[in-house]
Short mmCIF file of C-alpha atoms and ligand atoms in Angstrom, two decimals:
data_model
loop_
_atom_site.label_atom_id
_atom_site.label_comp_id
_atom_site.label_asym_id
_atom_site.label_seq_id
_atom_site.Cartn_x
_atom_site.Cartn_y
_atom_site.Cartn_z
CA UNK A 225 -12.18 10.24 23.72
CA UNK A 226 -11.36 6.57 23.79
CA UNK A 227 -7.62 7.22 22.38
CA UNK A 228 -5.84 9.86 20.36
CA UNK A 229 -3.53 9.00 17.43
CA UNK A 230 -1.19 10.93 14.96
CA UNK A 231 -3.15 9.21 12.02
CA UNK A 232 -6.17 7.10 11.49
CA UNK A 233 -6.31 4.74 8.44
CA UNK A 234 -9.97 3.66 7.58
CA UNK A 235 -9.82 0.55 5.60
CA UNK A 236 -7.46 -2.61 5.36
CA UNK A 237 -7.47 -3.43 1.57
CA UNK A 238 -4.18 -2.92 -0.10
CA UNK A 239 -4.17 0.83 0.29
CA UNK A 240 -4.86 0.85 4.05
CA UNK A 241 -2.57 -2.06 4.67
CA UNK A 242 0.29 -0.67 2.62
CA UNK A 243 -0.07 2.78 4.26
CA UNK A 244 0.17 1.24 7.69
CA UNK A 245 3.64 -0.33 6.52
CA UNK A 246 4.98 3.01 5.53
CA UNK A 247 4.73 4.99 8.63
CA UNK A 248 7.89 5.21 10.78
CA UNK A 249 7.67 3.71 14.32
CA UNK A 250 7.42 7.14 15.88
CA UNK A 251 3.97 7.65 14.15
CA UNK A 252 1.00 6.28 16.24
CA UNK A 253 -1.71 4.87 13.83
CA UNK A 254 -5.08 3.29 14.31
CA UNK A 255 -6.00 1.11 11.32
CA UNK A 256 -9.81 0.10 11.22
CA UNK A 257 -11.80 -2.12 9.15
CA UNK A 258 -15.67 -2.24 9.06
CA UNK A 259 -15.57 -6.15 8.73
CA UNK A 260 -12.92 -9.01 9.19
CA UNK A 261 -9.43 -7.50 7.92
CA UNK A 262 -9.32 -9.52 4.65
CA UNK A 263 -12.67 -8.76 3.47
CA UNK A 264 -12.19 -6.33 0.79
CA UNK A 265 -12.01 -5.65 -2.96
CA UNK A 266 -8.26 -6.12 -2.75
CA UNK A 267 -8.64 -9.64 -1.62
CA UNK A 268 -10.80 -10.39 -4.71
CA UNK A 269 -8.21 -9.13 -7.05
CA UNK A 270 -7.47 -11.98 -9.61
CA UNK A 271 -5.29 -10.81 -12.68
CA UNK A 272 -2.34 -8.97 -10.92
CA UNK A 273 -0.53 -5.87 -10.72
CA UNK A 274 0.78 -3.80 -13.84
CA UNK A 275 4.28 -2.60 -13.54
CA UNK A 276 7.35 -2.24 -15.82
CA UNK A 277 9.96 -4.53 -14.47
CA UNK A 278 11.58 -5.75 -17.58
CA UNK A 279 13.20 -2.83 -19.14
CA UNK A 280 14.61 -4.78 -22.15
CA UNK A 281 11.05 -5.61 -23.54
CA UNK A 282 9.23 -2.81 -22.12
CA UNK A 283 9.60 0.78 -20.82
CA UNK A 284 7.62 3.36 -18.75
CA UNK A 285 6.80 5.20 -21.93
CA UNK A 286 4.69 2.25 -23.12
CA UNK A 287 2.86 1.76 -19.79
CA UNK A 288 2.07 5.39 -19.74
CA UNK A 289 0.85 5.45 -23.32
CA UNK A 290 -1.14 2.10 -22.72
CA UNK A 291 -2.87 3.96 -19.70
CA UNK A 292 -3.59 7.02 -21.45
CA UNK A 293 -5.26 5.14 -24.38
CA UNK A 294 -7.40 3.01 -22.21
CA UNK A 295 -8.16 6.36 -20.37
CA UNK A 296 -9.21 8.20 -23.50
CA UNK A 297 -6.53 10.66 -22.59
CA UNK A 298 -8.66 12.10 -19.85
CA UNK A 299 -6.07 11.00 -17.41
CA UNK A 300 -4.01 13.48 -15.37
CA UNK A 301 -0.64 12.94 -16.96
CA UNK A 302 1.55 13.76 -13.80
CA UNK A 303 -0.50 11.19 -11.82
CA UNK A 304 0.03 8.66 -14.58
CA UNK A 305 3.77 9.31 -14.72
CA UNK A 306 4.13 9.11 -10.87
CA UNK A 307 2.17 5.62 -11.00
CA UNK A 308 4.10 4.22 -13.49
CA UNK A 309 7.71 5.25 -12.61
CA UNK A 310 7.41 4.75 -8.70
CA UNK A 311 5.11 1.58 -9.07
CA UNK A 312 7.85 -0.99 -9.73
CA UNK A 313 9.66 0.02 -6.58
CA UNK A 314 6.50 -0.57 -4.52
CA UNK A 315 5.70 -3.92 -6.07
CA UNK A 316 9.19 -5.06 -5.34
CA UNK A 317 8.72 -4.05 -1.75
CA UNK A 318 5.56 -6.17 -1.50
CA UNK A 319 7.47 -9.14 -2.83
CA UNK A 320 10.16 -8.48 0.01
CA UNK A 321 7.22 -8.25 2.52
CA UNK A 322 6.22 -11.75 1.43
CA UNK A 323 3.70 -11.73 -1.47
CA UNK A 324 4.16 -14.84 -3.13
CA UNK A 325 4.32 -13.77 -6.80
CA UNK A 326 4.52 -16.57 -9.54
CA UNK A 327 8.26 -16.90 -10.50
CA UNK A 328 9.94 -18.25 -13.63
CA UNK A 329 12.46 -21.05 -13.16
CA UNK A 330 15.30 -18.34 -13.25
CA UNK A 331 13.82 -16.66 -10.19
CA UNK A 332 12.36 -13.52 -12.23
CA UNK A 333 8.55 -12.73 -11.70
CA UNK A 334 6.11 -14.14 -14.22
CA UNK A 335 4.42 -11.41 -16.37
CA UNK A 336 1.33 -11.98 -18.34
CA UNK A 337 -0.72 -9.90 -20.82
CA UNK A 338 -4.00 -8.31 -20.08
CA UNK A 339 -6.38 -6.23 -22.33
CA UNK A 340 -5.11 -3.02 -23.29
CA UNK A 341 -1.50 -3.51 -22.42
CA UNK A 342 0.94 -3.55 -25.14
CA UNK A 343 3.54 -5.69 -23.24
CA UNK A 344 3.53 -8.79 -20.77
CA UNK A 345 3.74 -6.65 -17.61
CA UNK A 346 1.20 -8.03 -15.18
CA UNK A 347 2.84 -9.77 -12.17
CA UNK A 348 0.45 -12.25 -10.30
CA UNK A 349 0.04 -15.09 -7.78
CA UNK A 350 -2.01 -17.55 -9.95
CA UNK A 351 -5.42 -16.10 -10.24
CA UNK A 352 -5.73 -14.83 -6.80
CA UNK A 353 -3.08 -12.10 -6.59
CA UNK A 354 -5.31 -9.77 -4.34
CA UNK A 355 -5.50 -12.45 -1.77
CA UNK A 356 -1.81 -13.12 -1.79
CA UNK A 357 -1.12 -9.44 -1.14
CA UNK A 358 -3.78 -8.75 1.53
CA UNK A 359 -2.62 -11.94 3.40
CA UNK A 360 1.07 -11.10 3.26
CA UNK A 361 0.65 -7.25 4.26
CA UNK A 362 -1.89 -8.22 7.14
CA UNK A 363 0.83 -10.53 8.37
CA UNK A 364 3.40 -7.78 8.48
CA UNK A 365 1.03 -5.09 9.82
CA UNK A 366 0.37 -7.16 12.81
CA UNK A 367 3.88 -7.07 13.67
CA UNK A 368 4.02 -3.16 13.71
CA UNK A 369 4.40 -1.74 17.41
CA UNK A 370 2.95 1.64 16.40
CA UNK A 371 -0.18 0.42 14.63
CA UNK A 372 -3.46 -0.67 16.57
CA UNK A 373 -5.72 -2.51 14.59
CA UNK A 374 -9.63 -2.45 15.08
CA UNK A 375 -11.58 -5.06 13.20
CA UNK A 376 -15.51 -5.23 12.79
CA UNK A 377 -15.34 -1.53 13.56
CA UNK A 378 -17.47 0.67 11.38
CA UNK A 379 -16.58 4.42 11.03
CA UNK A 380 -20.13 6.23 11.23
CA UNK A 381 -19.16 9.70 11.59
CA UNK A 382 -16.43 12.10 10.98
CA UNK A 383 -15.88 15.59 12.81
CA UNK A 384 -13.32 18.20 11.54
CA UNK A 385 -11.67 20.38 14.04
CA UNK A 386 -8.85 23.08 13.54
CA UNK A 387 -6.16 20.46 14.46
CA UNK A 388 -7.47 17.16 13.03
CA UNK A 389 -10.50 14.89 13.30
CA UNK A 390 -12.76 13.19 15.56
CA UNK A 391 -14.08 9.75 14.43
CA UNK A 392 -16.84 7.76 15.79
CA UNK A 393 -16.67 4.21 15.50
CA UNK A 394 -19.30 1.46 16.01
CA UNK A 395 -17.94 -1.77 17.44
CA UNK A 396 -20.01 -4.46 19.18
CA UNK A 397 -22.96 -2.40 19.49
CA UNK A 398 -20.96 0.48 21.12
CA UNK A 399 -19.77 3.86 20.21
CA UNK A 400 -16.11 4.51 20.48
CA UNK A 401 -14.40 7.74 19.90
CA UNK A 402 -11.00 8.56 18.41
CA UNK A 403 -9.06 11.70 17.76
CA UNK A 404 -6.30 12.21 15.15
CA UNK A 405 -4.29 14.98 13.44
CA UNK A 406 -4.59 13.15 10.09
CA UNK A 407 -7.03 10.69 8.48
CA UNK A 408 -6.51 8.43 5.48
CA UNK A 409 -9.69 7.20 3.80
CA UNK A 410 -8.77 3.87 2.21
CA UNK A 411 -12.56 2.60 2.10
CA UNK A 412 -12.68 1.32 -1.46
CA UNK A 413 -15.13 1.41 -4.12
CA UNK A 414 -18.92 1.57 -4.48
CA UNK A 415 -20.04 -1.70 -6.20
CA UNK A 416 -22.94 -2.04 -3.89
CA UNK A 417 -24.72 0.99 -5.30
CA UNK A 418 -25.62 -1.39 -8.07
CA UNK A 419 -27.61 -4.57 -8.20
CA UNK A 420 -24.87 -6.55 -9.68
CA UNK A 421 -21.34 -6.01 -9.05
CA UNK A 422 -17.98 -7.90 -8.66
CA UNK A 423 -17.40 -5.85 -5.65
CA UNK A 424 -17.31 -7.25 -2.04
CA UNK A 425 -19.96 -6.48 0.53
CA UNK A 426 -17.72 -3.52 2.00
CA UNK A 427 -18.00 -1.50 -1.21
CA UNK A 428 -20.68 1.05 -0.24
CA UNK A 429 -18.65 4.04 -0.84
CA UNK A 430 -18.58 5.14 2.95
CA UNK A 431 -15.36 7.09 2.66
CA UNK A 432 -16.68 9.05 -0.36
CA UNK A 433 -19.78 10.06 1.66
CA UNK A 434 -18.07 11.09 4.60
CA UNK A 435 -15.32 13.22 2.65
CA UNK A 436 -18.57 14.73 0.65
CA UNK A 437 -20.07 15.49 3.82
CA UNK A 438 -17.11 17.34 5.12
CA UNK A 439 -17.06 19.37 2.07
CA UNK A 440 -14.30 17.75 0.18
CA UNK A 441 -14.00 17.89 -3.53
CA UNK A 442 -15.32 14.69 -5.33
CA UNK A 443 -14.49 14.24 -8.86
CA UNK A 444 -15.88 12.17 -11.73
CA UNK A 445 -18.02 9.71 -9.71
CA UNK A 446 -19.96 8.90 -12.82
CA UNK A 447 -16.80 7.25 -14.30
CA UNK A 448 -17.89 3.79 -13.41
CA UNK A 449 -16.16 0.91 -14.85
CA UNK A 450 -18.26 -2.18 -16.10
CA UNK A 451 -16.39 -5.55 -16.40
CA UNK A 452 -17.41 -7.33 -19.43
CA UNK A 453 -16.93 -10.84 -18.21
CA UNK A 454 -18.53 -11.41 -14.69
CA UNK A 455 -20.01 -15.08 -14.29
CA UNK A 456 -23.60 -14.65 -15.28
CA UNK A 457 -25.04 -16.23 -12.03
CA UNK A 458 -28.99 -16.22 -11.69
CA UNK A 459 -29.10 -14.90 -8.11
CA UNK A 460 -26.05 -13.64 -6.47
CA UNK A 461 -25.60 -9.74 -6.09
CA UNK A 462 -21.81 -10.21 -5.84
CA UNK A 463 -20.79 -11.75 -9.25
CA UNK A 464 -17.54 -13.70 -9.51
CA UNK A 465 -15.26 -12.11 -12.21
CA UNK A 466 -13.82 -14.09 -14.98
CA UNK A 467 -10.56 -12.12 -15.04
CA UNK A 468 -9.17 -10.25 -18.19
CA UNK A 469 -6.54 -12.82 -17.90
CA UNK A 470 -8.43 -15.54 -19.31
CA UNK A 471 -9.04 -13.57 -22.46
CA UNK A 472 -5.44 -12.69 -22.39
CA UNK A 473 -4.54 -16.40 -22.53
CA UNK A 474 -6.82 -16.75 -25.61
CA UNK A 475 -10.44 -17.28 -24.42
CA UNK A 476 -12.97 -16.03 -26.88
CA UNK A 477 -16.28 -14.33 -26.29
CA UNK A 478 -19.51 -16.04 -27.98
CA UNK A 479 -23.02 -14.77 -28.41
CA UNK A 480 -26.23 -16.67 -27.76
CA UNK A 481 -25.59 -18.45 -31.25
CA UNK A 482 -22.12 -19.53 -30.48
CA UNK A 483 -20.75 -16.86 -32.64
CA UNK A 484 -17.60 -14.54 -31.99
CA UNK A 485 -18.65 -11.10 -32.39
CA UNK A 486 -16.11 -8.70 -30.66
CA UNK A 487 -14.13 -8.01 -33.73
CA UNK A 488 -17.40 -6.43 -35.39
CA UNK A 489 -17.39 -3.74 -32.87
CA UNK A 490 -13.57 -3.01 -32.33
CA UNK A 491 -10.51 -4.36 -34.24
CA UNK A 492 -8.93 -5.42 -30.94
CA UNK A 493 -11.81 -7.76 -30.44
CA UNK A 494 -11.71 -9.57 -26.96
CA UNK A 495 -8.64 -7.88 -26.12
CA UNK A 496 -9.94 -4.24 -26.38
CA UNK A 497 -10.13 -2.28 -23.11
CA UNK A 498 -12.92 -3.22 -20.74
CA UNK A 499 -15.57 -0.35 -21.63
CA UNK A 500 -15.28 -1.27 -25.33
CA UNK A 501 -15.86 -4.96 -24.72
CA UNK A 502 -18.68 -4.33 -22.29
CA UNK A 503 -20.28 -1.83 -24.89
CA UNK A 504 -19.94 -4.61 -27.48
CA UNK A 505 -21.78 -7.18 -25.39
CA UNK A 506 -24.49 -4.68 -24.58
CA UNK A 507 -24.94 -3.84 -28.29
CA UNK A 508 -24.84 -7.43 -29.28
CA UNK A 509 -27.46 -8.28 -26.78
CA UNK A 510 -29.88 -5.68 -28.46
CA UNK A 511 -29.01 -7.17 -31.82
CA UNK A 512 -29.63 -10.73 -30.88
CA UNK A 513 -32.38 -9.75 -28.28
CA UNK A 514 -30.60 -12.16 -25.85
CA UNK A 515 -28.26 -11.38 -22.64
CA UNK A 516 -26.75 -14.91 -22.97
CA UNK A 517 -22.98 -14.56 -23.66
CA UNK A 518 -20.13 -16.99 -23.15
CA UNK A 519 -16.28 -17.25 -22.69
CA UNK A 520 -14.73 -20.22 -24.38
CA UNK A 521 -11.43 -21.40 -23.42
CA UNK A 522 -11.85 -25.05 -23.99
CA UNK A 523 -9.37 -25.23 -26.75
CA UNK A 524 -6.47 -24.76 -24.37
CA UNK A 525 -5.11 -27.82 -22.62
CA UNK A 526 -7.00 -28.78 -19.34
CA UNK A 527 -3.75 -28.90 -17.37
CA UNK A 528 -2.78 -25.41 -18.28
CA UNK A 529 -6.22 -24.11 -17.56
CA UNK A 530 -6.41 -25.69 -13.98
CA UNK A 531 -2.89 -24.48 -13.12
CA UNK A 532 -3.11 -20.93 -14.57
CA UNK A 533 -6.65 -20.20 -13.16
CA UNK A 534 -7.18 -22.60 -10.22
CA UNK A 535 -9.69 -20.30 -8.41
CA UNK A 536 -11.80 -19.45 -11.43
CA UNK A 537 -11.76 -23.24 -12.51
CA UNK A 538 -12.95 -24.20 -8.96
CA UNK A 539 -15.50 -21.52 -8.49
CA UNK A 540 -17.08 -22.17 -11.94
CA UNK A 541 -17.04 -25.90 -11.00
CA UNK A 542 -19.11 -25.05 -7.75
CA UNK A 543 -21.69 -23.43 -10.28
CA UNK A 544 -21.70 -26.51 -12.29
CA UNK A 545 -19.40 -25.41 -15.30
CA UNK A 546 -16.42 -27.26 -15.99
CA UNK A 547 -14.28 -24.67 -17.94
CA UNK A 548 -11.78 -27.20 -19.39
CA UNK A 549 -14.99 -28.43 -21.39
CA UNK A 550 -17.79 -26.12 -21.34
CA UNK A 551 -18.43 -22.38 -22.10
CA UNK A 552 -18.76 -19.93 -19.06
CA UNK A 553 -21.84 -17.81 -19.19
CA UNK A 554 -20.83 -14.14 -18.70
CA UNK A 555 -22.42 -10.74 -18.80
CA UNK A 556 -21.12 -7.20 -17.80
CA UNK A 557 -21.59 -5.70 -14.26
CA UNK A 558 -20.27 -2.92 -12.33
CA UNK A 559 -16.64 -3.53 -11.28
CA UNK A 560 -14.64 -0.39 -10.53
CA UNK A 561 -14.73 3.52 -9.79
CA UNK A 562 -12.50 5.79 -11.76
CA UNK A 563 -13.68 8.80 -9.94
CA UNK A 564 -13.74 9.49 -6.21
CA UNK A 565 -12.37 11.98 -3.48
CA UNK A 566 -10.17 14.40 -5.43
CA UNK A 567 -6.60 14.15 -4.47
CA UNK A 568 -3.38 15.75 -5.46
CA UNK A 569 0.10 14.06 -6.22
CA UNK A 570 0.62 13.80 -2.24
CA UNK A 571 -2.72 12.12 -1.77
CA UNK A 572 -4.12 15.21 -0.11
CA UNK A 573 -7.80 15.96 -0.44
CA UNK A 574 -9.27 19.44 -0.53
CA UNK A 575 -9.75 19.32 3.42
CA UNK A 576 -6.67 19.99 5.43
CA UNK A 577 -5.27 16.98 6.98
CA UNK A 578 -7.68 14.45 5.12
CA UNK A 579 -6.07 11.96 2.79
CA UNK A 580 -7.52 9.50 0.37
CA UNK A 581 -5.91 6.47 -1.50
CA UNK A 582 -6.85 3.44 -3.32
CA UNK A 583 -10.28 2.97 -5.08
CA UNK A 584 -12.23 5.64 -3.04
CA UNK A 585 -9.54 8.61 -4.28
CA UNK A 586 -9.52 10.21 -7.71
CA UNK A 587 -5.85 10.53 -8.48
CA UNK A 588 -6.57 11.20 -12.24
CA UNK A 589 -4.51 7.90 -13.22
CA UNK A 590 -7.35 6.19 -14.73
CA UNK A 591 -9.00 8.91 -16.97
CA UNK A 592 -12.10 7.74 -18.48
CA UNK A 593 -11.49 4.00 -18.10
CA UNK A 594 -9.08 2.03 -15.98
CA UNK A 595 -6.46 0.04 -17.74
CA UNK A 596 -6.38 -3.57 -16.25
CA UNK A 597 -4.39 -4.10 -13.14
CA UNK A 598 -3.48 -0.38 -12.62
CA UNK A 599 -5.62 -0.20 -9.45
CA UNK A 600 -3.69 -2.42 -7.10
CA UNK A 601 -0.56 -0.34 -8.45
CA UNK A 602 -2.30 2.95 -7.74
CA UNK A 603 -3.44 1.65 -4.17
CA UNK A 604 0.25 0.96 -3.38
CA UNK A 605 1.92 4.09 -4.77
CA UNK A 606 -0.52 6.65 -3.47
CA UNK A 607 -1.07 4.94 -0.05
CA UNK A 608 2.57 5.06 0.42
CA UNK A 609 2.71 8.56 -0.64
CA UNK A 610 -0.06 9.48 1.86
CA UNK A 611 1.98 7.92 4.53
CA UNK A 612 5.12 9.74 3.70
CA UNK A 613 3.30 13.10 3.39
CA UNK A 614 1.60 12.73 6.82
CA UNK A 615 4.91 11.81 8.29
CA UNK A 616 6.80 14.79 6.87
CA UNK A 617 3.91 16.99 8.12
CA UNK A 618 4.08 15.54 11.64
CA UNK A 619 7.84 15.96 11.61
CA UNK A 620 7.29 19.70 10.69
CA UNK A 621 4.41 20.70 12.63
CA UNK A 622 4.48 18.36 15.48
CA UNK A 623 1.15 16.93 17.22
CA UNK A 624 -1.37 19.88 16.81
CA UNK A 625 -3.96 20.21 19.68
CA UNK A 626 -7.21 18.81 18.20
CA UNK A 627 -9.78 21.38 19.46
CA UNK A 628 -13.07 21.07 21.13
CA UNK A 629 -14.86 17.72 21.03
CA UNK A 630 -18.28 17.76 19.48
CA UNK A 631 -21.38 16.66 21.34
CA UNK A 632 -21.82 13.05 21.19
CA UNK A 633 -25.33 11.78 19.51
CA UNK A 634 -26.80 8.78 21.15
CA UNK A 635 -26.56 5.66 18.98
CA UNK A 636 -30.06 4.60 19.80
CA UNK A 637 -33.16 5.62 17.96
CA UNK A 638 -35.95 4.34 15.65
CA UNK A 639 -35.09 1.29 13.52
CA UNK A 640 -34.59 2.52 10.01
CA UNK A 641 -37.37 0.77 7.62
CA UNK A 642 -35.92 -1.62 5.11
CA UNK A 643 -35.98 -1.25 1.42
CA UNK A 644 -34.03 1.96 0.78
CA UNK A 645 -30.96 0.19 -0.42
CA UNK A 646 -32.66 -2.05 -2.83
CA UNK A 647 -34.44 1.02 -4.30
CA UNK A 648 -31.36 2.89 -5.01
CA UNK A 649 -29.46 -0.19 -6.47
CA UNK A 650 -32.55 -0.61 -9.09
CA UNK A 651 -32.44 3.05 -9.96
CA UNK A 652 -28.74 3.03 -10.72
CA UNK A 653 -28.81 -0.37 -12.51
CA UNK A 654 -31.53 0.83 -14.59
CA UNK A 655 -30.51 4.36 -15.27
CA UNK A 656 -26.84 4.48 -15.56
CA UNK A 657 -25.38 1.01 -16.62
CA UNK A 658 -23.16 0.15 -19.81
CA UNK A 659 -25.62 1.83 -22.15
CA UNK A 660 -27.03 4.84 -20.04
CA UNK A 661 -30.33 6.12 -20.34
CA UNK A 662 -30.13 9.93 -20.37
CA UNK A 663 -33.96 10.27 -20.69
CA UNK A 664 -34.11 8.91 -16.97
CA UNK A 665 -31.45 11.04 -15.32
CA UNK A 666 -33.64 13.69 -13.93
CA UNK A 667 -36.37 11.41 -12.69
CA UNK A 668 -33.89 9.07 -11.12
CA UNK A 669 -32.02 11.80 -9.29
CA UNK A 670 -35.08 13.19 -7.83
CA UNK A 671 -36.10 9.68 -6.40
CA UNK A 672 -32.73 9.50 -5.03
CA UNK A 673 -32.80 12.98 -3.27
CA UNK A 674 -36.26 11.97 -1.90
CA UNK A 675 -34.57 8.77 -0.13
CA UNK A 676 -31.82 10.88 1.02
CA UNK A 677 -34.39 13.27 2.62
CA UNK A 678 -36.01 10.30 4.39
CA UNK A 679 -32.70 8.87 5.59
CA UNK A 680 -31.46 12.14 7.06
CA UNK A 681 -34.65 13.49 8.54
CA UNK A 682 -35.28 11.04 11.07
CA UNK A 683 -32.96 9.96 14.10
CA UNK A 684 -32.66 6.38 13.13
CA UNK A 685 -30.64 3.98 15.54
CA UNK A 686 -26.94 3.83 14.26
CA UNK A 687 -26.30 0.83 12.50
CA UNK A 688 -24.14 -0.46 9.51
CA UNK A 689 -27.55 -0.70 7.72
CA UNK A 690 -28.10 2.99 8.14
CA UNK A 691 -24.55 4.12 7.40
CA UNK A 692 -24.13 2.08 4.27
CA UNK A 693 -27.81 3.34 3.07
CA UNK A 694 -26.67 6.71 3.59
CA UNK A 695 -23.44 6.25 1.76
CA UNK A 696 -24.86 4.57 -1.42
CA UNK A 697 -27.70 7.27 -1.64
CA UNK A 698 -25.04 9.99 -1.48
CA UNK A 699 -22.76 8.22 -4.02
CA UNK A 700 -25.89 7.41 -6.26
CA UNK A 701 -27.06 11.18 -6.00
CA UNK A 702 -23.69 12.47 -6.83
CA UNK A 703 -23.28 10.30 -10.01
CA UNK A 704 -26.87 11.06 -11.20
CA UNK A 705 -26.33 14.85 -10.62
CA UNK A 706 -22.81 14.51 -12.51
CA UNK A 707 -24.52 12.90 -15.54
CA UNK A 708 -27.53 15.05 -15.70
CA UNK A 709 -25.23 18.04 -15.56
CA UNK A 710 -23.04 16.54 -18.12
CA UNK A 711 -19.94 17.16 -15.94
CA UNK A 712 -17.88 14.01 -16.53
C1 FAD B 55 -13.18 -9.08 -8.44
C2 FAD B 55 -12.24 -8.04 -8.54
C3 FAD B 55 -11.08 -8.27 -9.32
C4 FAD B 55 -10.12 -7.35 -9.37
N1 FAD B 55 -8.78 -7.68 -9.96
C5 FAD B 55 -7.92 -6.59 -10.07
C6 FAD B 55 -6.71 -7.04 -10.52
O1 FAD B 55 -6.42 -8.17 -10.85
N2 FAD B 55 -5.77 -5.89 -10.49
C7 FAD B 55 -5.83 -4.71 -10.27
O2 FAD B 55 -4.94 -3.83 -10.22
N3 FAD B 55 -7.19 -4.43 -9.60
C8 FAD B 55 -8.20 -5.42 -9.41
N4 FAD B 55 -9.38 -4.94 -8.92
C9 FAD B 55 -9.63 -3.68 -8.39
C10 FAD B 55 -8.73 -3.69 -6.90
O3 FAD B 55 -8.84 -4.88 -6.37
C11 FAD B 55 -9.31 -2.59 -6.20
O4 FAD B 55 -9.60 -1.31 -6.82
C12 FAD B 55 -8.34 -2.27 -4.90
O5 FAD B 55 -7.87 -3.51 -4.34
C13 FAD B 55 -8.83 -1.45 -3.92
O6 FAD B 55 -8.20 -1.30 -2.96
P1 FAD B 55 -8.62 -0.36 -1.80
O7 FAD B 55 -7.50 -0.55 -0.39
O8 FAD B 55 -8.84 0.99 -2.13
O9 FAD B 55 -10.06 -0.87 -1.15
P2 FAD B 55 -10.42 -2.09 -0.56
O10 FAD B 55 -9.51 -3.39 -0.65
O11 FAD B 55 -11.89 -2.43 -1.11
O12 FAD B 55 -10.60 -2.01 1.00
C14 FAD B 55 -11.59 -1.04 1.50
C15 FAD B 55 -11.43 -1.29 3.20
O13 FAD B 55 -12.31 -0.16 3.54
C16 FAD B 55 -12.87 -0.71 4.72
N5 FAD B 55 -14.15 0.19 4.93
C17 FAD B 55 -15.00 0.76 4.02
N6 FAD B 55 -15.85 1.51 4.78
C18 FAD B 55 -15.73 1.58 6.02
C19 FAD B 55 -16.26 2.10 7.12
N7 FAD B 55 -17.25 2.80 7.27
N8 FAD B 55 -15.54 2.00 8.20
C20 FAD B 55 -14.35 1.15 8.53
N9 FAD B 55 -13.86 0.44 7.42
C21 FAD B 55 -14.49 0.70 6.22
C22 FAD B 55 -13.19 -2.09 4.39
O14 FAD B 55 -13.74 -2.80 5.48
C23 FAD B 55 -11.98 -2.63 3.57
O15 FAD B 55 -11.13 -3.05 4.73
C24 FAD B 55 -10.44 -6.08 -8.83
C25 FAD B 55 -11.44 -5.67 -8.07
C26 FAD B 55 -12.49 -6.72 -7.90
C27 FAD B 55 -13.71 -6.52 -7.27
#
């Protein structure tokens, strides 16, 4: 074993970083990230974090209600209450930790409106809130004496023992081996299971796959959110998000004929929850026989657009669109996962000592559909909860012996043939997108199972390609199995 820790956190998005900041110095922690620290879905978040800070114009009941309405009342109420009531303190803590939220002239935090929210309650840093949070938290985590950080280090295998876990990590072509009593999976979402996604390259569902292989309960993985307005680039797999906040500030959706149509499908129009707007676009595409859609914010003053959405303005300009004068081409794509590794209110999974937080976890807060800007809040609240619960357990039970180390499997082997990942992505994109195709569920599931057999039957060389191919195959298979069994 290379080193033994009290706790290992896998992931350096908002969930992993904030968890690290919530351990006392007495707890030894290893924090690992399979790529550079800032590369994560968290860094891509634009709109902001939803929380009730203004108790004159807003209150917890309203935020809870908006979350339940968006989630179609399939949310776990106790998890939503915890999120909404504990969230404001965590957001204020991140401000104290240096996150540069936009402020009003009187020093209070600016709050904007997003789809599905009945009040202005989204705090933000321009249109790059996630990056502001991640940058500030990384700076703070680097100062922690009890936290070792391992960058570009891929967790590729987990072994459970009586007292904890042994983790195998691939770094610089070598295998490293760590032991810990507690492990927190904060490995993010599954966007890369789809052909087109707003998610970062790291979003391959690794943590979910590892938890599943350990026998953890996985729930509602087929609850996938498709964002209605991603920049409709011709080529890129990772599609740039045109945040809800753009519609919140008055942008309207147009079809291929330049006509508004969202109100024909739902009276809330462009500001209906994401699934409703995505659905409206998909149905309008069938009606008009065209996948060309646009967002128009040109009626707003150019100076306002540039200062409120500097990143979106710059990114669209790179693609040849000046959003102060031209319509933005948009189309729905995979964006977020509501389901995941099932956890309780302490962020504990069904496996002793294994915790999960952030997008890889299923707390039940989002129900059938996530309300905009609730996910960063969830990442903060439930990762802090995990750190607190692990600390309590360490105080109560001490450092338990880990038990026998398993035999090491060499990382060398045959090179994995290419093509598995693109096959899986094509299957999911075709079978289970905004308007799912139930007639294809069985056939697609069988195809994915066949790929899994091939991936697991050979002793391929351990590489990120292999680990991620296995992860997305397992995730795709769970999703398709869930929908064909009608479980979600
Ligand atoms: C474009 C975009 C915009 C968004 N906007 C908003 C918004 O405005 N408001 C909001 O609330 N939410 C938003 N979201 C959602 C939100 O950003 C994410 O749900 C949240 O940040 C997830 O945080 P996380 O810490 O769980 O995961 P991530 O931030 O994705 O971090 C995952 C981490 O796990 C690591 N990892 C994964 N697998 C392994 C492995 N095998 N070994 C080692 N490390 C591993 C990765 O390297 C990474 O560090 C947005 C998402 C996207 C994609």
